[in-house]
XYZ file of C-alpha atoms in Angstrom:
367
model
C -9.938 -45.556 -10.073
C -10.642 -41.896 -9.954
C -9.835 -38.958 -12.177
C -8.797 -38.932 -15.796
C -8.244 -42.048 -17.911
C -4.951 -42.166 -19.831
C -4.527 -44.061 -23.126
C -2.551 -45.886 -24.444
C -1.127 -47.719 -21.416
C 2.648 -47.036 -20.949
C 5.019 -49.892 -21.770
C 6.674 -49.666 -18.338
C 3.542 -50.947 -16.696
C 3.525 -54.000 -19.001
C 7.107 -54.761 -18.054
C 6.400 -54.909 -14.352
C 3.118 -56.803 -14.483
C 2.923 -60.680 -14.357
C 0.547 -60.689 -17.303
C 1.523 -59.417 -20.779
C -1.347 -56.902 -21.145
C -2.541 -53.703 -19.435
C -6.241 -53.372 -20.121
C -6.934 -49.904 -18.618
C -4.940 -47.150 -17.070
C -6.238 -44.461 -14.744
C -4.510 -41.199 -13.886
C -4.999 -40.095 -10.307
C -3.317 -37.193 -8.504
C -0.777 -39.393 -6.632
C -0.660 -42.550 -8.692
C -1.098 -44.055 -12.166
C -3.137 -47.233 -11.797
C -2.785 -50.001 -14.385
C -5.454 -52.752 -14.571
C -4.272 -56.137 -15.669
C -6.082 -59.502 -16.292
C -5.349 -62.360 -13.928
C -5.984 -66.106 -14.046
C -9.121 -67.383 -12.347
C -12.544 -65.860 -11.555
C -13.756 -63.390 -9.020
C -16.264 -64.479 -6.322
C -19.114 -63.224 -8.540
C -17.930 -65.312 -11.496
C -16.541 -62.374 -13.471
C -12.994 -62.298 -14.876
C -10.428 -61.527 -12.206
C -8.430 -58.394 -12.675
C -5.762 -56.806 -10.521
C -4.200 -53.344 -10.278
C -0.639 -52.157 -10.227
C -0.031 -48.592 -9.033
C 2.985 -46.412 -9.856
C 3.547 -43.234 -7.822
C 3.635 -40.162 -9.979
C 7.075 -38.511 -9.998
C 7.927 -35.147 -8.526
C 4.747 -34.716 -6.510
C 4.426 -33.238 -3.061
C 2.579 -35.386 -0.478
C 0.615 -33.637 2.232
C -0.516 -36.527 4.512
C 1.104 -38.648 7.093
C 1.664 -42.320 6.353
C 1.013 -44.603 9.346
C 1.347 -48.214 8.083
C 4.356 -49.704 6.399
C 2.255 -51.137 3.528
C -1.286 -50.731 2.289
C -1.277 -54.340 1.126
C -0.187 -55.580 4.562
C -2.940 -53.579 6.218
C -5.538 -54.954 3.728
C -4.326 -58.524 4.465
C -4.735 -57.796 8.202
C -8.296 -56.486 7.671
C -9.583 -59.371 5.551
C -12.736 -60.857 7.187
C -12.778 -57.880 9.594
C -13.870 -55.170 7.315
C -16.373 -55.813 4.517
C -15.926 -54.437 1.046
C -12.155 -54.079 0.863
C -10.120 -55.393 -2.103
C -8.926 -58.961 -1.918
C -5.273 -59.596 -2.294
C -3.950 -61.775 -5.096
C -0.591 -63.523 -5.322
C 0.728 -63.120 -8.843
C 4.258 -64.575 -9.147
C 6.454 -62.630 -6.737
C 3.897 -59.793 -6.554
C 0.956 -59.214 -4.131
C -1.713 -57.293 -5.977
C -4.988 -55.781 -4.963
C -8.022 -57.046 -6.824
C -9.467 -54.341 -9.113
C -13.036 -53.639 -8.107
C -15.341 -53.696 -11.082
C -17.806 -50.916 -10.761
C -18.220 -47.152 -10.668
C -17.119 -44.643 -8.085
C -19.796 -43.073 -5.928
C -18.769 -39.791 -7.520
C -19.742 -41.144 -10.943
C -23.089 -42.284 -9.627
C -23.902 -39.339 -7.349
C -21.810 -36.205 -7.823
C -20.391 -34.128 -4.934
C -23.084 -32.123 -3.238
C -25.870 -34.490 -4.151
C -27.738 -36.827 -1.884
C -26.516 -40.343 -1.471
C -29.112 -43.184 -1.537
C -30.108 -44.503 1.837
C -28.894 -48.031 1.130
C -25.441 -46.698 0.433
C -25.373 -44.609 3.588
C -26.323 -47.747 5.523
C -23.242 -49.483 4.069
C -20.993 -46.520 4.909
C -22.282 -46.615 8.503
C -21.537 -50.343 8.588
C -17.941 -49.589 7.520
C -17.589 -47.047 10.302
C -18.939 -49.607 12.777
C -16.326 -52.189 11.748
C -13.449 -49.649 11.970
C -14.664 -48.461 15.399
C -14.177 -51.915 16.696
C -10.543 -52.208 15.612
C -7.956 -50.873 18.125
C -4.222 -50.618 17.721
C -3.529 -53.741 19.791
C -5.650 -55.926 17.507
C -3.695 -55.369 14.253
C -0.384 -56.922 13.307
C 0.593 -54.538 10.486
C 3.723 -52.601 11.462
C 3.516 -48.858 11.700
C 6.180 -46.523 10.313
C 5.592 -43.591 12.657
C 7.876 -43.772 15.677
C 6.139 -44.355 19.036
C 7.016 -40.866 20.416
C 5.216 -39.352 17.430
C 1.955 -41.165 18.132
C -0.693 -39.475 20.244
C -1.590 -41.185 23.522
C -4.912 -43.097 23.278
C -7.444 -41.543 24.131
C -5.959 -37.990 23.960
C -7.926 -36.483 21.120
C -6.379 -32.999 21.544
C -2.850 -34.506 21.274
C -4.013 -36.486 18.156
C -5.234 -33.290 16.459
C -2.180 -31.321 17.630
C 0.111 -33.862 15.853
C -1.901 -33.328 12.604
C -1.534 -29.534 12.964
C 2.133 -29.815 13.599
C 2.542 -32.004 10.514
C 0.653 -29.390 8.417
C 2.728 -26.580 9.877
C 6.175 -28.237 9.570
C 5.887 -30.604 6.639
C 3.473 -28.725 4.412
C 3.939 -25.082 5.255
C 7.522 -24.596 6.522
C 9.209 -27.172 4.254
C 7.631 -25.541 1.246
C 7.961 -21.945 2.429
C 11.081 -21.146 0.416
C 9.307 -22.165 -2.809
C 5.765 -20.868 -2.027
C 6.243 -17.833 0.240
C 5.144 -15.339 -2.339
C 2.062 -17.353 -2.973
C 1.162 -17.746 0.700
C 1.766 -14.084 1.206
C -0.559 -13.157 -1.666
C -3.263 -15.347 -0.185
C -2.946 -13.876 3.294
C -1.418 -17.067 4.878
C 1.308 -16.567 7.476
C 2.995 -18.473 10.274
C 0.662 -16.890 12.825
C -2.196 -18.639 11.107
C -1.258 -21.865 12.940
C -1.370 -20.125 16.352
C -4.875 -18.897 15.500
C -5.851 -22.360 14.289
C -4.750 -24.019 17.509
C -6.675 -21.452 19.596
C -9.792 -22.267 17.552
C -9.769 -26.031 17.286
C -7.918 -27.627 20.233
C -9.248 -28.553 23.723
C -11.118 -31.692 22.503
C -12.877 -34.334 24.624
C -11.052 -37.646 25.021
C -12.354 -40.540 22.923
C -10.957 -44.034 22.582
C -8.890 -44.389 19.439
C -9.737 -46.780 16.601
C -8.794 -47.523 13.036
C -9.408 -44.569 10.683
C -9.514 -44.690 6.872
C -8.939 -40.939 6.887
C -9.879 -40.412 3.268
C -13.420 -41.553 2.777
C -14.723 -39.544 -0.146
C -16.790 -40.355 -3.267
C -13.835 -41.374 -5.429
C -12.656 -43.896 -2.860
C -16.098 -45.598 -2.564
C -16.954 -48.026 -5.415
C -20.391 -49.487 -6.128
C -20.350 -52.775 -8.040
C -23.085 -54.163 -10.270
C -25.068 -55.313 -7.249
C -24.734 -51.943 -5.520
C -22.343 -53.405 -2.949
C -19.995 -50.805 -1.558
C -16.278 -51.273 -1.721
C -13.664 -49.018 -0.026
C -10.339 -48.437 -1.683
C -7.143 -46.355 -1.156
C -6.278 -47.171 2.472
C -2.866 -45.441 2.267
C -3.710 -42.759 4.700
C -5.193 -45.142 7.308
C -4.165 -44.534 10.919
C -5.245 -44.881 14.547
C -6.857 -41.935 16.208
C -9.929 -40.048 17.428
C -12.938 -41.726 15.669
C -14.619 -38.309 15.273
C -11.781 -37.341 12.911
C -12.899 -39.954 10.405
C -16.459 -38.728 10.507
C -15.349 -35.056 10.143
C -13.079 -35.933 7.214
C -15.876 -37.915 5.478
C -18.449 -35.220 5.932
C -16.041 -32.532 4.704
C -15.023 -34.471 1.574
C -18.454 -35.857 0.705
C -20.265 -32.496 0.569
C -23.582 -34.019 1.547
C -26.719 -31.841 1.368
C -27.171 -30.323 4.858
C -30.138 -32.466 5.946
C -28.347 -35.719 5.017
C -25.104 -34.592 6.609
C -26.858 -33.917 9.888
C -28.768 -37.193 9.700
C -25.590 -39.184 9.131
C -23.771 -37.486 11.972
C -26.677 -38.292 14.368
C -26.731 -41.956 13.204
C -22.983 -42.183 13.453
C -23.001 -40.891 17.087
C -25.595 -43.479 18.199
C -23.688 -46.250 16.419
C -20.361 -45.207 17.844
C -21.688 -45.310 21.409
C -23.054 -48.805 20.942
C -19.782 -50.204 19.433
C -17.364 -48.509 21.891
C -18.865 -46.381 24.671
C -17.252 -42.981 24.735
C -16.468 -42.846 21.044
C -19.039 -40.115 20.427
C -18.601 -38.266 23.668
C -19.262 -34.515 23.229
C -19.320 -35.003 19.445
C -21.689 -32.078 18.816
C -19.205 -29.587 20.275
C -16.021 -31.188 18.808
C -17.171 -32.053 15.253
C -17.219 -28.362 14.221
C -13.608 -27.940 15.528
C -12.275 -30.858 13.539
C -14.176 -29.714 10.485
C -12.484 -26.318 10.868
C -9.081 -28.094 10.913
C -9.947 -29.837 7.645
C -10.983 -26.503 6.118
C -7.675 -24.967 7.227
C -5.683 -27.933 5.977
C -7.237 -27.590 2.541
C -5.931 -24.062 2.149
C -2.319 -25.276 2.184
C -2.816 -28.430 0.197
C -5.177 -26.919 -2.485
C -2.945 -23.859 -3.069
C 0.220 -25.871 -3.552
C -1.564 -28.551 -5.647
C -2.990 -25.851 -7.838
C 0.547 -24.723 -8.824
C 1.417 -28.309 -9.786
C -1.832 -29.003 -11.728
C -1.499 -25.718 -13.660
C 1.834 -26.495 -15.172
C 2.916 -29.514 -17.291
C 6.640 -29.466 -18.086
C 7.245 -25.845 -19.019
C 3.666 -25.120 -20.296
C 1.107 -23.314 -18.247
C -2.418 -24.720 -18.525
C -4.633 -21.621 -18.994
C -7.741 -23.733 -19.446
C -7.570 -24.898 -15.833
C -6.706 -21.519 -14.231
C -10.208 -20.409 -13.388
C -11.092 -23.907 -11.952
C -8.005 -24.009 -9.729
C -8.336 -20.411 -8.596
C -12.009 -21.008 -7.691
C -10.954 -24.087 -5.724
C -8.337 -22.206 -3.725
C -10.750 -19.303 -3.184
C -13.356 -21.677 -1.846
C -10.842 -23.200 0.572
C -9.838 -19.690 1.809
C -13.523 -18.732 2.391
C -13.998 -21.911 4.423
C -10.829 -21.386 6.515
C -11.234 -17.592 7.032
C -12.394 -18.036 10.657
C -10.321 -20.999 11.830
C -7.103 -19.415 10.384
C -8.011 -15.917 11.532
C -7.531 -14.532 8.077
C -8.059 -10.767 7.662
C -10.279 -11.109 4.617
C -10.279 -13.414 1.676
C -8.873 -12.350 -1.797
C -11.191 -12.544 -4.767
C -11.042 -15.385 -7.326
C -9.426 -12.808 -9.646
C -6.797 -12.031 -7.078
C -6.104 -15.764 -6.424
C -5.713 -16.354 -10.208
C -3.250 -13.496 -10.472
C -1.291 -14.905 -7.550
C -1.060 -18.346 -9.159
C 0.077 -16.891 -12.482
C 2.556 -14.588 -10.786
C 4.038 -17.432 -8.874
C 4.699 -19.390 -12.049
C 6.088 -16.244 -13.721
C 8.497 -15.815 -10.888
C 9.489 -19.411 -10.921
C 9.991 -19.545 -14.721
C 11.455 -16.082 -15.107
C 8.992 -15.427 -17.935
C 6.149 -12.894 -18.144
C 2.709 -14.240 -18.653
C -0.297 -12.203 -19.528
C -3.007 -12.461 -16.764
C -6.319 -13.324 -18.420
C -8.544 -11.618 -15.823
C -10.309 -8.365 -16.551
């Protein structure tokens, strides 16, 4: 759905699909998505197509998974949440319908204003998720009960996310990435400083969260109806976390961001009283957590994006170094960093990390 298109379609996808043709293949960061034709027609009369996703090999995942299956969750949400992919039985497979349309990112790039009618649909999506509590869904969860925050303890919910970032993203990868973290000024004490800056949240009743609502996961069809895809990271938790994640990832212009937050707070209180309690004080704290989280994920992802097999992709170096630098600037205060390295320094650190890993010298193309 998002990112770069790959052609031709790999034969393996044809082998696993119930129809002997793959029409399109999309390369995302976590998955390769194959689009296949299916019998019958979609509700709008168009040809029905489904999607088959294959996880990309040897990738690091940085987010918790809450539900045992995205398809089971989508089945549970049918007729409860508008604009989610229908499920299609194809032989012994259960596929998601491929949504025909364009991503919101393709229509309105990051940083640009989103049309009012689309914002209205995004708020309607939030309203439907706010109404869904853990005791109203049948889909099994994979996280053990003792690892779930107690509803409505919002501080405990955020603490679990910080702990996951500290243990599963930072510590588990420290052996491989310590030299890069050190060069960027990231250390174990950064998490102590983060906790000091972002915890002590007001309690709010938990609800269903998509947890990844950005422009690539929002599709507009030919009638400008909004569809929401990629529910893999869905979970139950503080409703303000979903708003903070959305605002952080969408990069709205400031005026539209503030307007949407105000509208969300009024809507949340109507749907479930207490859902927006003290939101003006707590939203910046959760946004700071998202900024801090991006430092760890973006720096590690940059090392993976920059190398394919044994070849270093020099053409992407400045882009990835800029992305990591931007994340460091945003997280300077919440992580308590003592200064932010320049883009040139970040680029050198990324090249040096690959040189150390490969045991080969690479010329650093920064003056």
